[in-house]
GROMACS .gro file of C-alpha atoms in nm:
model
  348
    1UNK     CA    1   8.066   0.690  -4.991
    2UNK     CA    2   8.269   0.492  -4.758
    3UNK     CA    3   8.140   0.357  -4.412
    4UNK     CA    4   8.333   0.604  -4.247
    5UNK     CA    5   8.213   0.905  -4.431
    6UNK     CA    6   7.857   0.802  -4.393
    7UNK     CA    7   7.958   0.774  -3.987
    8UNK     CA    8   8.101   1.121  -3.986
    9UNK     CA    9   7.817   1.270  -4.178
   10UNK     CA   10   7.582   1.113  -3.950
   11UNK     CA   11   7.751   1.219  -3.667
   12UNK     CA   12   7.795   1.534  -3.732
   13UNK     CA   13   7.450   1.584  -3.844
   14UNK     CA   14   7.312   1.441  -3.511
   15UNK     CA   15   7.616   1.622  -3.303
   16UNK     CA   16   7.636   1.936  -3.428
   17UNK     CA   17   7.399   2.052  -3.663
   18UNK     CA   18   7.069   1.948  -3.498
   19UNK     CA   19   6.993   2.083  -3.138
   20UNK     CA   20   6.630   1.993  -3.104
   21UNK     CA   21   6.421   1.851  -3.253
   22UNK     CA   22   6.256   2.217  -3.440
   23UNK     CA   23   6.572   2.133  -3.643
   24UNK     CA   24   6.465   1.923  -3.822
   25UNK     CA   25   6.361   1.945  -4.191
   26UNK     CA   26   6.107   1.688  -4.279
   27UNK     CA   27   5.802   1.527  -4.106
   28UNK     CA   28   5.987   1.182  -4.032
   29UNK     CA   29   5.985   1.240  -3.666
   30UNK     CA   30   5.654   1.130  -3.452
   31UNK     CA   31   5.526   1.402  -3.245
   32UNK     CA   32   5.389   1.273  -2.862
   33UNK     CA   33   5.044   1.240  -2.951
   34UNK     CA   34   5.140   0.950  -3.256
   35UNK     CA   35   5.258   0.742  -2.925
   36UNK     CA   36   5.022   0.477  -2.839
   37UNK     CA   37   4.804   0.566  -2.522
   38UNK     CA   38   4.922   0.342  -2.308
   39UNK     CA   39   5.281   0.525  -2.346
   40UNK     CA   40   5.187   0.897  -2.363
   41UNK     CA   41   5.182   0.923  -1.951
   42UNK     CA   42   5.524   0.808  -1.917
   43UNK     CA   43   5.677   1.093  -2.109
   44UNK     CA   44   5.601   1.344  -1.816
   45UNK     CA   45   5.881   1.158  -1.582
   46UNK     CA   46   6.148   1.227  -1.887
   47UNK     CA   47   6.378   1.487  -1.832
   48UNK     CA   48   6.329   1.769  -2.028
   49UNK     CA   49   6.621   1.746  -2.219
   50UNK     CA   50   6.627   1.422  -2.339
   51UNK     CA   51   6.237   1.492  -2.445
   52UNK     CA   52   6.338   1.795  -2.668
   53UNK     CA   53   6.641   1.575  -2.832
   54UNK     CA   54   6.493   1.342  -2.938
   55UNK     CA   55   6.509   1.258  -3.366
   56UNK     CA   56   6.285   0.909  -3.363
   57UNK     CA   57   6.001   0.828  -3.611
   58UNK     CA   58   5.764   0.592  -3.398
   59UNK     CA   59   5.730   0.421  -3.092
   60UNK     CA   60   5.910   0.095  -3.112
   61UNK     CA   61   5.861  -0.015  -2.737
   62UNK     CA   62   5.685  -0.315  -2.720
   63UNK     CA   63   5.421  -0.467  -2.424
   64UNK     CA   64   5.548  -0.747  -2.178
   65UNK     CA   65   5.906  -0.602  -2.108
   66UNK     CA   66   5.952  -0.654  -1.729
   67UNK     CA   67   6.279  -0.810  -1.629
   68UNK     CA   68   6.365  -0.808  -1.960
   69UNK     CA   69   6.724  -0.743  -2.147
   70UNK     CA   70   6.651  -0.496  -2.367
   71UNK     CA   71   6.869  -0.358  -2.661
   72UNK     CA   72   6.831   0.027  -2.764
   73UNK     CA   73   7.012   0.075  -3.134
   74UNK     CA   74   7.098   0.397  -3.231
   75UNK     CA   75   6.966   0.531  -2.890
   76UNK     CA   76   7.081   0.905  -2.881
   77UNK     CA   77   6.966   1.112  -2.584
   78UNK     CA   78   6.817   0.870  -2.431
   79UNK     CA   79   6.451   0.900  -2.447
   80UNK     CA   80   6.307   0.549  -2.572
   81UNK     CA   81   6.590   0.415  -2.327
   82UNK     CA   82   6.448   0.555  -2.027
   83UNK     CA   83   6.110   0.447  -2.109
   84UNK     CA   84   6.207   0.123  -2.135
   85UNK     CA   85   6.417   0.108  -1.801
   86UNK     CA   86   6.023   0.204  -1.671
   87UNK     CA   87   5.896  -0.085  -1.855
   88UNK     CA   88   6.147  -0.342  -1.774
   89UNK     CA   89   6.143  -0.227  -1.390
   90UNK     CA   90   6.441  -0.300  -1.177
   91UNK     CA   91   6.451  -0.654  -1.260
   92UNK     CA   92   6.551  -0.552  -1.594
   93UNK     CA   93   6.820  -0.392  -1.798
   94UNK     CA   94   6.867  -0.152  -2.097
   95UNK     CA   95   7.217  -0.090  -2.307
   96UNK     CA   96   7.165   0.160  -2.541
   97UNK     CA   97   7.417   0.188  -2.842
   98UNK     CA   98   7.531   0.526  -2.991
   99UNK     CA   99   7.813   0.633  -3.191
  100UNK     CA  100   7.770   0.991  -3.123
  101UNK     CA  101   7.929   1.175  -2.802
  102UNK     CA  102   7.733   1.463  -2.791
  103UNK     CA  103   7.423   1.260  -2.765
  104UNK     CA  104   7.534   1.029  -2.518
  105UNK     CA  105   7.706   1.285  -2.350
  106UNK     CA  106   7.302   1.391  -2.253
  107UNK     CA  107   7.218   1.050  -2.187
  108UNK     CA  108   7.454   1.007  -1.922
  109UNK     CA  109   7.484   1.365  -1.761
  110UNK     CA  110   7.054   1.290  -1.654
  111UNK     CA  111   7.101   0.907  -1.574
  112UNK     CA  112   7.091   0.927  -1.176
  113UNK     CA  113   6.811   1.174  -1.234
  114UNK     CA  114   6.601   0.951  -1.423
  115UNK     CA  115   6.643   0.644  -1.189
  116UNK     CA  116   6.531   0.894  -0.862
  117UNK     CA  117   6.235   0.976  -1.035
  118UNK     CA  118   6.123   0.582  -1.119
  119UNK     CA  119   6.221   0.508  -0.734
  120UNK     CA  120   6.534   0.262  -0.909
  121UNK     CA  121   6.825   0.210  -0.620
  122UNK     CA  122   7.048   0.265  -0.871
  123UNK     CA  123   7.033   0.341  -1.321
  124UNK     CA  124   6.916  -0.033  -1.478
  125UNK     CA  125   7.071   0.140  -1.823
  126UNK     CA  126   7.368   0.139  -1.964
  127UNK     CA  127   7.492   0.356  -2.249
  128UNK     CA  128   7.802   0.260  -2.505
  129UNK     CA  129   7.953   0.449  -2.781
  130UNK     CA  130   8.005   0.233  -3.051
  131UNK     CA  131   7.838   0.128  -3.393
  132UNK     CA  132   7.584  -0.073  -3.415
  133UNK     CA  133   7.721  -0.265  -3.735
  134UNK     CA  134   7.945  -0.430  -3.465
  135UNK     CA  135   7.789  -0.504  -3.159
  136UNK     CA  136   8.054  -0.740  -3.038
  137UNK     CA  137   8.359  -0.439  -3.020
  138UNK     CA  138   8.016  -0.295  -2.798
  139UNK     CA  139   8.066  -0.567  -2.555
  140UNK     CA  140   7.764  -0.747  -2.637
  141UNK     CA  141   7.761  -1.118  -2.665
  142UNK     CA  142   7.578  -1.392  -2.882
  143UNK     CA  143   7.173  -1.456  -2.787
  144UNK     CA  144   7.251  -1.205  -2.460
  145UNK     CA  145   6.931  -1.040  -2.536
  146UNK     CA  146   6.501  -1.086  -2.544
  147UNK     CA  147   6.452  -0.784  -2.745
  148UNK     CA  148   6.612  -0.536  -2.979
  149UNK     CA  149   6.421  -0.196  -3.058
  150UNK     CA  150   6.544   0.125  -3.263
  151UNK     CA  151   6.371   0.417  -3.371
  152UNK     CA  152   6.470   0.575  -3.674
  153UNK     CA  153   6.838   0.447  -3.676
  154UNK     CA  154   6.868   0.155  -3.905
  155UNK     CA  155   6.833   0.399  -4.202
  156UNK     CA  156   7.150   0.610  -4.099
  157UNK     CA  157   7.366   0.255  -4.109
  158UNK     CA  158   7.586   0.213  -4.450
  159UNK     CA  159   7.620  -0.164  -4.430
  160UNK     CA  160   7.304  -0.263  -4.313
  161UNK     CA  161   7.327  -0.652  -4.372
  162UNK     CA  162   7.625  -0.635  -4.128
  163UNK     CA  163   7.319  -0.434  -3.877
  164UNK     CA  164   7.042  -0.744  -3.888
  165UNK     CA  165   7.266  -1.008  -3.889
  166UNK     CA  166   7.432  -0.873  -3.529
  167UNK     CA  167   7.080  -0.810  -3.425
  168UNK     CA  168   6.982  -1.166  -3.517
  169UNK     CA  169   7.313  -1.276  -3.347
  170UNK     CA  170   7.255  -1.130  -3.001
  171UNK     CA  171   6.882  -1.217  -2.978
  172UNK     CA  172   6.837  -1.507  -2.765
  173UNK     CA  173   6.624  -1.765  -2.947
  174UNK     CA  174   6.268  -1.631  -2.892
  175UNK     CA  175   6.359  -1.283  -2.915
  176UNK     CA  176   6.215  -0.970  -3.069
  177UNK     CA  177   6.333  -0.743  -3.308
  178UNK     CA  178   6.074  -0.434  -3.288
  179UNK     CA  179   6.190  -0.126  -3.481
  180UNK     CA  180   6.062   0.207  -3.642
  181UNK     CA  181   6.230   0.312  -3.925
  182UNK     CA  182   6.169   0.508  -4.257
  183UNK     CA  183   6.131   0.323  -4.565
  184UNK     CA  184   6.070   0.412  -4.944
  185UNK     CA  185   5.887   0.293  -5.229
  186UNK     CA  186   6.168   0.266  -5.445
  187UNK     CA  187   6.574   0.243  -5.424
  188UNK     CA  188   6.730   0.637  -5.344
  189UNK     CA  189   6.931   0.748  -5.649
  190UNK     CA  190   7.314   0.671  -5.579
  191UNK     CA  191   7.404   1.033  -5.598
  192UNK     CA  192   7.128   1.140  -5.323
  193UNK     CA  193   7.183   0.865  -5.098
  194UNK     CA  194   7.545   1.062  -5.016
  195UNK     CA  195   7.389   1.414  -4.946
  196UNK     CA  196   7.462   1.476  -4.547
  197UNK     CA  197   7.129   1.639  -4.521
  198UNK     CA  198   6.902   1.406  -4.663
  199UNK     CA  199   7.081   1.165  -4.503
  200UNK     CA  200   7.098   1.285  -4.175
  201UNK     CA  201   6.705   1.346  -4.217
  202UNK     CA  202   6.664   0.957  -4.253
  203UNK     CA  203   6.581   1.013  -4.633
  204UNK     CA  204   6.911   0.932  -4.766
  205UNK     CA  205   6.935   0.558  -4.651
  206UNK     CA  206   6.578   0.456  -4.642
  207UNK     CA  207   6.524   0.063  -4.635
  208UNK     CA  208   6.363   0.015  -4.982
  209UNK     CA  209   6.077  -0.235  -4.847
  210UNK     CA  210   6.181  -0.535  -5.109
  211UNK     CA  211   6.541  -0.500  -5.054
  212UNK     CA  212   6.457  -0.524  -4.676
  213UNK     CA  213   6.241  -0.841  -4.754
  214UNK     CA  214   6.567  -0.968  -4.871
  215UNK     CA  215   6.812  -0.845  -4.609
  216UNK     CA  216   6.610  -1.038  -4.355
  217UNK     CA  217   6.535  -1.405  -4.562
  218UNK     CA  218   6.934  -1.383  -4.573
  219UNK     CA  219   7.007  -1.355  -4.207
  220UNK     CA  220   6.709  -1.606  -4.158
  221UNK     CA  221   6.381  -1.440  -4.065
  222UNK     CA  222   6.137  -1.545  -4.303
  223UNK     CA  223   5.863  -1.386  -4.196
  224UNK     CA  224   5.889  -0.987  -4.099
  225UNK     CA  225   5.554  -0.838  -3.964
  226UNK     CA  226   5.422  -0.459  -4.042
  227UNK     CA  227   5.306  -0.311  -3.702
  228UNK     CA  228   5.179   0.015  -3.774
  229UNK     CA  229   5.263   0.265  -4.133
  230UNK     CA  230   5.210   0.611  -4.145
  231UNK     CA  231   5.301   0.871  -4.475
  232UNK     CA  232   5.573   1.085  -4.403
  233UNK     CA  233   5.585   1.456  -4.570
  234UNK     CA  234   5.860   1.620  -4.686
  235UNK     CA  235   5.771   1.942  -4.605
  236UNK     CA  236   6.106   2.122  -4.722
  237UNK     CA  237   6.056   2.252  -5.091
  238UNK     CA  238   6.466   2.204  -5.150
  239UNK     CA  239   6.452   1.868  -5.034
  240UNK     CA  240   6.077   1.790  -5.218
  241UNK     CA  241   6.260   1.915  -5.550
  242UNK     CA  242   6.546   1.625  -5.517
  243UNK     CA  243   6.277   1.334  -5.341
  244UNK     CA  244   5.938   1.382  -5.470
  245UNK     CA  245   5.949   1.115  -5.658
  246UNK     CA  246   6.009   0.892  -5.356
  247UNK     CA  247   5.698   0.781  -5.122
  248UNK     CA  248   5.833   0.752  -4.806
  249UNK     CA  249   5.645   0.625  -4.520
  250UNK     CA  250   5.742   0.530  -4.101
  251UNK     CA  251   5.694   0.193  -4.061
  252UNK     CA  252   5.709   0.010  -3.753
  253UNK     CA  253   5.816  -0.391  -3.786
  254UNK     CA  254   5.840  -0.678  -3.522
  255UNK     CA  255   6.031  -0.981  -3.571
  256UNK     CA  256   6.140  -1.303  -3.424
  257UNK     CA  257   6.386  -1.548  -3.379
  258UNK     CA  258   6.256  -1.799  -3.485
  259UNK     CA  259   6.278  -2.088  -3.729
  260UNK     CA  260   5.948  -1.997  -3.938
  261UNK     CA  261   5.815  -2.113  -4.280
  262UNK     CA  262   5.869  -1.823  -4.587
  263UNK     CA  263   5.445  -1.873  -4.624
  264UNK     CA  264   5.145  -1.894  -4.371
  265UNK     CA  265   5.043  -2.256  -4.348
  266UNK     CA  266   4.756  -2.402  -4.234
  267UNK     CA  267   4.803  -2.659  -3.908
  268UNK     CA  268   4.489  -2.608  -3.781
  269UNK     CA  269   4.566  -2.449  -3.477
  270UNK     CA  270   4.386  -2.157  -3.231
  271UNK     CA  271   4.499  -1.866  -3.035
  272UNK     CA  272   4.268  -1.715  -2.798
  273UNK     CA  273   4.436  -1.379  -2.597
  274UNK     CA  274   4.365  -1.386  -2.226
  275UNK     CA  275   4.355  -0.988  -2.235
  276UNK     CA  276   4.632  -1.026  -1.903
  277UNK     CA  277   4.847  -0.762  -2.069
  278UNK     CA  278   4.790  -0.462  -1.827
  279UNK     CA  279   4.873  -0.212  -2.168
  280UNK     CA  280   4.591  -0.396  -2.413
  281UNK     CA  281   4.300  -0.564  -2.187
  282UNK     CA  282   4.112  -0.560  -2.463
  283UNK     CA  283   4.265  -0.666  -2.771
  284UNK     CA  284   4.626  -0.733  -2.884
  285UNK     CA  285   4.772  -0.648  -3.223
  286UNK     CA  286   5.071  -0.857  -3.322
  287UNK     CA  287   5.061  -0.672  -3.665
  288UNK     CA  288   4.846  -0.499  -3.897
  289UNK     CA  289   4.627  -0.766  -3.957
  290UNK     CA  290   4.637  -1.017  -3.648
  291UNK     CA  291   4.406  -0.786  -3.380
  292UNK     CA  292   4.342  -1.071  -3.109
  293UNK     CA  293   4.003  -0.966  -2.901
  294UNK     CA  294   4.064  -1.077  -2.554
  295UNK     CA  295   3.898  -1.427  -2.499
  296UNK     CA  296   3.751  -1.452  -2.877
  297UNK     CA  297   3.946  -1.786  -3.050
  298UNK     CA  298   4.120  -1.737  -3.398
  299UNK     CA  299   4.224  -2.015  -3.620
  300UNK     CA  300   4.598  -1.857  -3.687
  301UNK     CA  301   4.891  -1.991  -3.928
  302UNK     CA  302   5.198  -2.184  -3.830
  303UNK     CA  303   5.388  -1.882  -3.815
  304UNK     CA  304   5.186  -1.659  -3.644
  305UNK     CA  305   5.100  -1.969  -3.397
  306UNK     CA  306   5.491  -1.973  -3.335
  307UNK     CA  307   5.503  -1.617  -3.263
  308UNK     CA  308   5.308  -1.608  -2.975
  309UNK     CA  309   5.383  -1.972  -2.773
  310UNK     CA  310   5.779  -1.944  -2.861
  311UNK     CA  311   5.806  -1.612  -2.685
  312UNK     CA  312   5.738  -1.424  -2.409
  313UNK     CA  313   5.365  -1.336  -2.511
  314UNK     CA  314   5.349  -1.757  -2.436
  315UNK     CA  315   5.165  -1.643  -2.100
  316UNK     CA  316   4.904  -1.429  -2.250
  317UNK     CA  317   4.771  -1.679  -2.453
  318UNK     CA  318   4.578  -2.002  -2.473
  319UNK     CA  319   4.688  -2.203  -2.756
  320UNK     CA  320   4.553  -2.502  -2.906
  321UNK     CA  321   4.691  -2.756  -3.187
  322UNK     CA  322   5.044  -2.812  -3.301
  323UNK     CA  323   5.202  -2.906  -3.710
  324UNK     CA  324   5.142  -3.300  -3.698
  325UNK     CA  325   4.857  -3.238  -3.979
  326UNK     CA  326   4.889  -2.964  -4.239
  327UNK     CA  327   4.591  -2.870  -4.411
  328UNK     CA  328   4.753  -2.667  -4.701
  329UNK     CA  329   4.837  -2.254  -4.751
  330UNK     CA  330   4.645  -2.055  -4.518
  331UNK     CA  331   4.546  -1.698  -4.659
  332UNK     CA  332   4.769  -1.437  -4.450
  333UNK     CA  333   4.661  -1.137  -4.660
  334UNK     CA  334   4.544  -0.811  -4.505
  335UNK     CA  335   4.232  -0.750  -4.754
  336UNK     CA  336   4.116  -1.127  -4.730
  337UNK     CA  337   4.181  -1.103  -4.346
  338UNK     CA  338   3.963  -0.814  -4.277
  339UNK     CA  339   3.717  -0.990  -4.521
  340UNK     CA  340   3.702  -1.323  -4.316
  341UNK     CA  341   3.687  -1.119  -3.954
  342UNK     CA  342   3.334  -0.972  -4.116
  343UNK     CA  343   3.246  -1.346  -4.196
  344UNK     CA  344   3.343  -1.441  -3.849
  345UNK     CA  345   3.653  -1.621  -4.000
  346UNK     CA  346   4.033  -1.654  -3.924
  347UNK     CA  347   4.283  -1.403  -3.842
  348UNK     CA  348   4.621  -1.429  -3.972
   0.00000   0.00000   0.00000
């Protein structure tokens, strides 16, 4: 298929065919209560439109938004792009990016409505129709922005080395990349990545996890983090008959922009979380398998030391050591990390 078949089979899809979200065929979306809690109470000030269109599979809004510039890919209705306008406050800004009218059409027709209800003077978002494989024709200029989110979109995008690499071009140095998408175990069959319905259902186009690896070491990002994973089921026994051979699962990912090492190294450095995020007092999770307990040191990698004092979580942390002395590989893995936390070891 050519790009613009896979746009007009997307959009049509998204503008026509689905209406709400009952429309939909497989269990890739994220009902309310897979939110985290912290985000749940914020849905009742949506309108009630944009909460019934809305298509995403997570909750890709990150902690420590206000005043932020925040990029919405893929944004639709509207829904994750209100809640961050909450989050960023008035201070801040949202541009959501859409290539679909109907959508947008909703995002716009409730966008005074929205900024009455958070007590705004006037809308802090902005919506553009566009693609998101070229975020320049969308007005949006080179490290313009502190973080990028999208729920569910990347997956619908036909070229999408073009996607990250205008992601990683608009970030400003620092920045986040924190997305939800679908992903598979495997690479989709040519001849099923060009059905309209499995590919409007975010099946069709799923990142296969190693090729992603490799999408991101080529626009620079070394070192992609898992957030949060969750199975999704297929539900639909037409569509099980052509994909059941595929695990898929919703993933949510954070990145940086950053100039990080392709391993974990060992510097011999701390990180100790002053638990001054008003969403986690408690404890912090950067990933999957960094949970930082509020004022409880961990010996971290370089990497993960990077992560947190070269970007805006800088404030929320006390951080000791730097990379004059290197002390060798330092064991990132999930299964050894978990291990080491019941020894009263690292965590990275």
């Amino acid at each position: 298929m050519t790009d613009t078949s896979v746009h007009a089979d997307v959009r049509r899809y998204y503008g026509e065919v689905l209406q709400s979200s009952r429309d939909l065929k497989t269990g890739a979306c994220c009902p309310a209560e897979a939110m985290p809690a912290w985000l749940r109470p914020l849905l009742a000030d949506l309108h009630p439109e944009i909460h019934e269109r809305f298509y995403g599979c997570g909750s890709p809004l990150p902690p420590a938004l206000e005043g932020c510039t925040v990029l919405d890919l893929g944004c639709g209705t509207g829904r994750d792009a209100y809640l961050l306008s909450r989050l960023v406050g008035e201070g801040g800004q949202v541009i959501g990016v859409d290539m679909t009218p109907e959508q947008l059409e909703v995002a716009r027709r409730h966008q005074a409505w929205q900024a009455a209800r958070y007590g705004h003077a006037r809308s802090n978002v902005r919506f553009v129709e566009g693609y998101i494989e070229d975020l320049a024709a969308c007005g949006i200029t080179d490290a313009s922005v502190d973080v990028v989110v999208s729920n569910c979109v990347l997956n619908l995008a036909p070229d999408k080395a073009r996607v990250f690499a205008e992601i990683f071009r608009v970030l400003k140095p620092g920045g986040e990349l924190y997305f939800s998408d679908v992903f598979a175990d495997r690479r989709i069959p040519t001849a099923l990545r060009s059905d309209p319905v499995l590919l409007g259902e975010c099946l069709g186009g799923a990142l296969y996890v190693e090729d992603f690896r490799r999408v991101m070491a080529a626009v620079g990002c070394a070192d992609a983090r898992v957030v949060s994973r969750a199975p999704i089921p297929l539900l639909d026994p037409a569509i099980e008959a052509k994909l059941g051979m595929v695990r898929f699962e919703s993933i949510t990912m954070r990145a940086f922009k950053l100039d990080l090492e392709d391993r974990c190294e060992d510097y011999g450095q701390l990180a100790t979380y002053r638990g001054s995020l008003t969403q986690a007092p408690h404890a912090f999770d950067l990933d999957e398998h960094h949970r930082f307990e509020s004022g409880r040191p961990l010996r971290v990698c370089g990497n993960t030391f990077d992560m947190l004092a070269l970007t805006r979580y800088a404030n929320h942390f006390e951080l000791i050591g730097d990379q004059r002395t290197h002390f060798g590989l330092f064991d990132c893995a999930p299964a050894a990390t978990a291990a080491a936390a019941a020894q009263g070891g690292s965590c990275c």
